[in-house]
PDB file of C-alpha atoms in Angstrom:
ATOM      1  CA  UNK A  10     -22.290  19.694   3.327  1.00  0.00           C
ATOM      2  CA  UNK A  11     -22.587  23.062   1.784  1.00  0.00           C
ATOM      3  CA  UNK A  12     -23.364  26.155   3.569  1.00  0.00           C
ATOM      4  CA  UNK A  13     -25.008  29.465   2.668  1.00  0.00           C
ATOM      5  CA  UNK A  14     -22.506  32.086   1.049  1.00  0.00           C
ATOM      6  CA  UNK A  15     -20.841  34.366   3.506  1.00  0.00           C
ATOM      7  CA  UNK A  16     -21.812  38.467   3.117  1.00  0.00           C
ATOM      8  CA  UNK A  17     -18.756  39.253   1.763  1.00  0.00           C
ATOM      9  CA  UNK A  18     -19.216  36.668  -0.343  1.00  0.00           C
ATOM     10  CA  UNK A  19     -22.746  37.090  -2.129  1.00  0.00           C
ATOM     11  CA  UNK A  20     -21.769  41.499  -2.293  1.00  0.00           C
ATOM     12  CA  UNK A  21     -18.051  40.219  -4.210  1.00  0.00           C
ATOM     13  CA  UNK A  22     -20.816  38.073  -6.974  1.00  0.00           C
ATOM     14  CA  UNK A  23     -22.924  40.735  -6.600  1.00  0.00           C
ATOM     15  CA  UNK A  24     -20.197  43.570  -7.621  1.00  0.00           C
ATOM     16  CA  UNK A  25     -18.331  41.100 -10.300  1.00  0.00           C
ATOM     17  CA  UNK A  26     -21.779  40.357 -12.166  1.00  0.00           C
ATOM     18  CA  UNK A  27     -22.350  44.744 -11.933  1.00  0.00           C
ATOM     19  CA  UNK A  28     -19.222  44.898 -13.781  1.00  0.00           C
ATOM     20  CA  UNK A  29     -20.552  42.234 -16.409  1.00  0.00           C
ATOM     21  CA  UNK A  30     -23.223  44.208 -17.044  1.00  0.00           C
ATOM     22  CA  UNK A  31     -20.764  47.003 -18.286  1.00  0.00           C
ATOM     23  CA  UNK A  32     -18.730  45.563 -20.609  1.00  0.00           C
ATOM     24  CA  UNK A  33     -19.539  44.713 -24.258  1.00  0.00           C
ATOM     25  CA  UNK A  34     -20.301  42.004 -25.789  1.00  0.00           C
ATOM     26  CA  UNK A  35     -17.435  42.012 -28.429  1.00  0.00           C
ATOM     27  CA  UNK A  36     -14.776  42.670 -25.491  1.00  0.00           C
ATOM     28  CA  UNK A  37     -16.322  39.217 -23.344  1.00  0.00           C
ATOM     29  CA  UNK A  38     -16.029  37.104 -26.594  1.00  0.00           C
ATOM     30  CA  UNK A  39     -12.593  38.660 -26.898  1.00  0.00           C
ATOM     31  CA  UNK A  40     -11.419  38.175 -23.245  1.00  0.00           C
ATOM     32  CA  UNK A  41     -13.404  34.084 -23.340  1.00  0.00           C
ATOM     33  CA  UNK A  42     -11.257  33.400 -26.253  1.00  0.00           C
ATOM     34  CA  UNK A  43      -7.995  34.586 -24.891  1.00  0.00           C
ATOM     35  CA  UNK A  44      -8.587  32.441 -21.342  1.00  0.00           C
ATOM     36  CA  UNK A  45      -9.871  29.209 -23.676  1.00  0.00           C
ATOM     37  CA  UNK A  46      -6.214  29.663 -25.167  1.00  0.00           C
ATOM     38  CA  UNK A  47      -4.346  30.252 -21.816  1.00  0.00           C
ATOM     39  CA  UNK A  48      -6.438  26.998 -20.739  1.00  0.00           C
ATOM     40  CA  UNK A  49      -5.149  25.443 -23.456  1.00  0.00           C
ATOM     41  CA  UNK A  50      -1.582  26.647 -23.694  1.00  0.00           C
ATOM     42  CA  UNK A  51      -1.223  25.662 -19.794  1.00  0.00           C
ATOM     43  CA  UNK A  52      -2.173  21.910 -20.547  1.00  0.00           C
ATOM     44  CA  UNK A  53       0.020  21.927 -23.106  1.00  0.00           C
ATOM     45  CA  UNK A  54       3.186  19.673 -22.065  1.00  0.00           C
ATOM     46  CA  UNK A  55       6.469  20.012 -23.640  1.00  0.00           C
ATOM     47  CA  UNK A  56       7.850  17.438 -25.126  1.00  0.00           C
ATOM     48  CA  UNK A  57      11.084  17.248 -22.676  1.00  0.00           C
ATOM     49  CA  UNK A  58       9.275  17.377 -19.872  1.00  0.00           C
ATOM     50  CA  UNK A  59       8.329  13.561 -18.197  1.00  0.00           C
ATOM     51  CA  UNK A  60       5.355  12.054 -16.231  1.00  0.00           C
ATOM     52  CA  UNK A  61       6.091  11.577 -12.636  1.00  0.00           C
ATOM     53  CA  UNK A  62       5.785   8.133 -12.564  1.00  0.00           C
ATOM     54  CA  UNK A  63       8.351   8.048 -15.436  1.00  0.00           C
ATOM     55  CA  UNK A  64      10.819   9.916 -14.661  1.00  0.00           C
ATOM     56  CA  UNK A  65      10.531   8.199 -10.836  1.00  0.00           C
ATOM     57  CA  UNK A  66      10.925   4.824 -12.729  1.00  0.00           C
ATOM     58  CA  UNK A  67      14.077   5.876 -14.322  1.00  0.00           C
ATOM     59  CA  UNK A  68      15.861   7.066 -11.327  1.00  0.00           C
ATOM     60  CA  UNK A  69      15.013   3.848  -9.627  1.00  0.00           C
ATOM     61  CA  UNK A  70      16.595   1.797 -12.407  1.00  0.00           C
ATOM     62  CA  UNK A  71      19.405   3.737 -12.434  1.00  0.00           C
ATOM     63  CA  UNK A  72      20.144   3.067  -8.561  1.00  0.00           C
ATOM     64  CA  UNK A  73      19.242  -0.809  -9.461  1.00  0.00           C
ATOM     65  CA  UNK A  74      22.410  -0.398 -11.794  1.00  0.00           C
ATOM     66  CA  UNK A  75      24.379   1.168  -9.721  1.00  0.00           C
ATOM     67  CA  UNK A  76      23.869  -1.023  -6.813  1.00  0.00           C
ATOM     68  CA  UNK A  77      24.386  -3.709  -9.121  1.00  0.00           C
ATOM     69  CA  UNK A  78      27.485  -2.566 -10.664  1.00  0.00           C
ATOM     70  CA  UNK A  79      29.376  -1.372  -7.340  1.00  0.00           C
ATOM     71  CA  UNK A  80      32.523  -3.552  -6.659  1.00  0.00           C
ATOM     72  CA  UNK A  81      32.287  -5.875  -3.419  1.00  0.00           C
ATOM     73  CA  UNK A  82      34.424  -4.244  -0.629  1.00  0.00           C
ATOM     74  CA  UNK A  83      35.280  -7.396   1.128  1.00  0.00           C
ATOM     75  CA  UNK A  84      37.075  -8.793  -2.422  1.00  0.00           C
ATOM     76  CA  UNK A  85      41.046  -7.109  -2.570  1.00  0.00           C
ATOM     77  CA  UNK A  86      41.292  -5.117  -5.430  1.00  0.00           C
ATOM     78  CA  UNK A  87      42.932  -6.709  -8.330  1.00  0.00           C
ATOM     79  CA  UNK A  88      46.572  -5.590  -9.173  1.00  0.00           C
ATOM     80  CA  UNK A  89      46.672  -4.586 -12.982  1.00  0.00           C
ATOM     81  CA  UNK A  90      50.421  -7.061 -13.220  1.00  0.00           C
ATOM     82  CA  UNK A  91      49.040  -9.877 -11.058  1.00  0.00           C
ATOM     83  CA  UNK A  92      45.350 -10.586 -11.998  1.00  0.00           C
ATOM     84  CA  UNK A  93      45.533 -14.217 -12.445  1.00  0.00           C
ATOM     85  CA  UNK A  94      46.582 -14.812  -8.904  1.00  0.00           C
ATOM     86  CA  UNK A  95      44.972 -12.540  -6.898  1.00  0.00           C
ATOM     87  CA  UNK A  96      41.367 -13.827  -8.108  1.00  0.00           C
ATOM     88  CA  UNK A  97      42.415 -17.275  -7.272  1.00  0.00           C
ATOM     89  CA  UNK A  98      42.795 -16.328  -3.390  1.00  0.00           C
ATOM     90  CA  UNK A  99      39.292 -14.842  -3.141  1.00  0.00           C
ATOM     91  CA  UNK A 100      37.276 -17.592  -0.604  1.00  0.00           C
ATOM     92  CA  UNK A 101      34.144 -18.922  -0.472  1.00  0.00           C
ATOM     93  CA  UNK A 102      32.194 -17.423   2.883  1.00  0.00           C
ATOM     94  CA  UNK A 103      30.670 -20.940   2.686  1.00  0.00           C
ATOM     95  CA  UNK A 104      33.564 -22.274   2.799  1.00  0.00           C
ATOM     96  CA  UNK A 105      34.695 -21.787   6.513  1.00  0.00           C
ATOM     97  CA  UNK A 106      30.937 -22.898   7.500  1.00  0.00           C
ATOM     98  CA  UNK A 107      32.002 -26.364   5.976  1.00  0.00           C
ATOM     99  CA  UNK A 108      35.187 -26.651   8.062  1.00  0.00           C
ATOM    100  CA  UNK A 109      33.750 -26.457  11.319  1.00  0.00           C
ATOM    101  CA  UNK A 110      31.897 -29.626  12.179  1.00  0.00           C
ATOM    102  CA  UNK A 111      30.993 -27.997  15.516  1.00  0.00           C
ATOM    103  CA  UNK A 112      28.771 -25.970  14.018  1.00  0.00           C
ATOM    104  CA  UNK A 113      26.298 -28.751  12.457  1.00  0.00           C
ATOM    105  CA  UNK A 114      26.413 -30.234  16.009  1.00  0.00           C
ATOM    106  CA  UNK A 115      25.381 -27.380  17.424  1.00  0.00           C
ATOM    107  CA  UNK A 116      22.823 -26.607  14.812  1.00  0.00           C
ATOM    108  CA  UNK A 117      20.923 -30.329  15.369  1.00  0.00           C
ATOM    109  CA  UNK A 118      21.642 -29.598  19.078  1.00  0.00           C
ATOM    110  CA  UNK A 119      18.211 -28.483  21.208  1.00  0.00           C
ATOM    111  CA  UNK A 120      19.932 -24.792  22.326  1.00  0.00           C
ATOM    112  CA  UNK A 121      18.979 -23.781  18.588  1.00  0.00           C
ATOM    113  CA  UNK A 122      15.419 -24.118  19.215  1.00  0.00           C
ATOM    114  CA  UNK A 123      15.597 -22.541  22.794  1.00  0.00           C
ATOM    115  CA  UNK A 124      17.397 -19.573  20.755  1.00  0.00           C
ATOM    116  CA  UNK A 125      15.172 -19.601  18.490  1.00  0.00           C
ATOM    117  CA  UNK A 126      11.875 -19.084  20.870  1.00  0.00           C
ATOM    118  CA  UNK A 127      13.621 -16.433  22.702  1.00  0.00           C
TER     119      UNK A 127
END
C-alpha cells in the first residue's frame, strides 16, 4: 500500500532536484564516482572479521568442549601420591540400583503405573 508523498515531502524533492540543476556536470560525475567507491569500500569485509553464523558456531563448539572436558564433581579428586587407589573406590551409580531387590518389586508392582498416570 503506498500513499501519496506528504507536502514536506514533494517541496524537500522539489528543492534537492533545484539544487541539481546548479551544479555541473563534471562536479556530479566527480561526487557519483566518489559514493560508487564509498559503496564499495563499505562492502568491503576485512579479512579478520567473521560471518555471524561462524563465529556463533565457534563459540558453541567451544562450550561443547568445555562441557565436555569439565571434571565430574561427584568423583574425589585424585591425590597426585595415591592415584592407583583412589580410582579403584569410585562406584558404579548402577551399582546400588542392583543391590536392592525391593526396588524391581516395586517397579513390576501396579503403584508404578498409578504413579505414572498421575
Amino acid at each position: 500500500m503506498t500513499t501519496a508523498p506528504e507536502p514536506i515531502d514533494r517541496r524537500a524533492r522539489q528543492l534537492h532536484a533545484e539544487a541539481l540543476a546548479h551544479v555541473s556536470p563534471e562536479v556530479r560525475a566527480r561526487l557519483r564516482r566518489a559514493r560508487q567507491q564509498a559503496m564499495a569500500a563499505g562492502t568491503a569485509r576485512p579479512w579478520w572479521r567473521l560471518p555471524p553464523w561462524l563465529a556463533g558456531g565457534a563459540v558453541a563448539a567451544a562450550l561443547v568442549v568445555a562441557v565436555a572436558l569439565r571434571p565430574d564433581p561427584g568423583l574425589p579428586a585424585p591425590d597426585a601420591g595415591n592415584a592407583g587407589p583412589a580410582m579403584a573406590t569410585v562406584v558404579d551409580p548402577a551399582a546400588t540400583l542392583e543391590e536392592d531387590p525391593g526396588f524391581y518389586l516395586w517397579l513390576a508392582s501396579a503403584d508404578v503405573t498409578a504413579l505414572a498416570l498421575e
